[in-house]
Amino acid sequence: MAPCGIEPFPDSEIARVVGLLELLEDRGGREDGYKIARDLNLKFADLLQVMKTGEVLSFIATPAGDVVLEPLGSRFLQSDVNQRKLIVREQLARHSLFAYLARLLRAQDERSLSREVVLEHLAMLLPEESPERQFRGVVNWGRFAELFGFNQDEERFYLDQDTAAAEGPKG
Amino acid sequence: MPLLELRHVSKSYPYRKGQLRVLEEVSLCVEEGDFVVLVGPSGSGKSTLLRIINGMVPPTSGQVLYRGNQLNGINLECAVVFQSFALMPWLTVKGNVELGLEARAIAPAERERRAGFYIDKVGLDGFEEAYPRELSGGMKQRVGLARALAVEPRILLMDEPFSALDALTAITLREELLDIWQAPDTPTHTIIMVTHMIEEAIELADRILVMTPAPGRLVRDLRVELARPRDRRTEAFNQLSDQVFSLIEERA
């Protein structure tokens, strides 16, 4: 864990994580990690990254080289796209990095920050990670969960309206 | 009357001093609600066939009938999803999805409604203002899919839509495509897809049209009776996959 208690977010594509869940479901909920990599012709390091993301979201567990579909992962698969977003949103809200950024944004009058400032925070909090890469992951997952938005033209990172409304009074 | 019918369609291009025959005597029917997958190696003319169906390319001889009428020019009741995504880099996700609607002179209010509806359908809510360069391949192809669906085509044409994606992303998008195809609240229930991946064809199709190259011919029209969702590890799946493979092998 980083000194300030903020964990990096393993940046894997949403669609890849979902693909892994689908595959596990097809295989009865459990499979050997190396078999998945072999069958799909994936580099094991790439698969590991996807597995880490699935684990952070509590969709899978990885006991002793196996990949196991967790109840939340199954529930995610049974859900429609809007429920899926909600599940991811709940999970991300618990993740230290997303929680930190949400708090940071709520503290701004405009509920937004420039990309530069967010990159500085990321560099400070997670000195061993690439800030650009962390930012990309946060924007992608944040957009999917409708937790955060990012406007490329203005380079503004902001709290999604719904998030701002739902959590505004507490912040 | 079938939704779409091809009668003895051939296509050749001038090549050096002669003609290069790309497609020879292809005849087929597609019914409303079919999920048809054209499978074959490169050079079997499957992408050309898709373009002929859409009206982008006229056949050298033979006829394309859409709801009984001969097709002349682009079929506006078809929309295409391309392998390369074909997105405008200077437009946002929303802009890209609306582009096809603008081109078809759909009023701004309706454009807005449909773009929103289909962006939601393909899971791109939250990404409306993102530019293509900010998106992964899987997300880009979702934009391509939303753009095609937004014109509410009777037939969705897909040219190797998942070939440029990694294996895990492709699994996800195939599942999502099946959901959309079966969704009661969208008017697009007929899909014609091109792929060179036999397993992909078996996983998705009601019917597999097997094509062989030089020149491109349709050698078999196979109905896939396996129950959905289809498990790649079953014996029946394997048998079908072997059957398609040997049909292609025999003539390659």
Coordinates of N, CA and C in Angstrom, one line a residue, chain B residues 13 20 32 70 109-110 126 142 175 202 213 225 229 234:
Chain B
Y13 N -13.5 -8.0 -61.5 CA -12.8 -6.7 -61.7 C -11.8 -6.9 -62.9
L20 N -10.6 -10.4 -63.1 CA -10.4 -11.2 -61.8 C -11.8 -11.5 -61.3
E32 N -36.5 -12.3 -42.6 CA -36.5 -11.4 -41.4 C -36.2 -12.2 -40.1
Q70 N -35.8 -5.0 -57.2 CA -34.4 -5.0 -57.5 C -33.7 -3.8 -56.9
A109 N -34.4 16.8 -33.2 CA -34.9 16.3 -32.0 C -34.9 14.8 -32.0
E110 N -35.3 14.2 -33.1 CA -35.3 12.7 -33.2 C -33.9 12.2 -33.2
G126 N -22.3 7.9 -20.4 CA -21.1 8.4 -19.7 C -20.0 8.7 -20.6
R142 N -18.2 -0.3 -30.1 CA -19.5 0.0 -29.5 C -20.1 1.3 -30.2
E175 N -21.5 -11.3 -26.9 CA -22.6 -11.4 -25.9 C -23.6 -10.3 -26.1
I202 N -20.2 -20.1 -35.4 CA -21.1 -21.1 -34.8 C -21.7 -20.5 -33.6
P213 N -12.6 -19.7 -51.7 CA -12.0 -18.7 -52.6 C -11.7 -19.1 -54.0
E225 N -28.4 -25.5 -35.2 CA -29.6 -25.8 -34.4 C -29.2 -25.8 -32.9
P229 N -27.5 -20.1 -24.7 CA -26.1 -19.7 -25.1 C -25.3 -21.0 -25.5
T234 N -18.7 -28.2 -26.1 CA -19.5 -29.4 -26.3 C -19.1 -30.1 -27.6

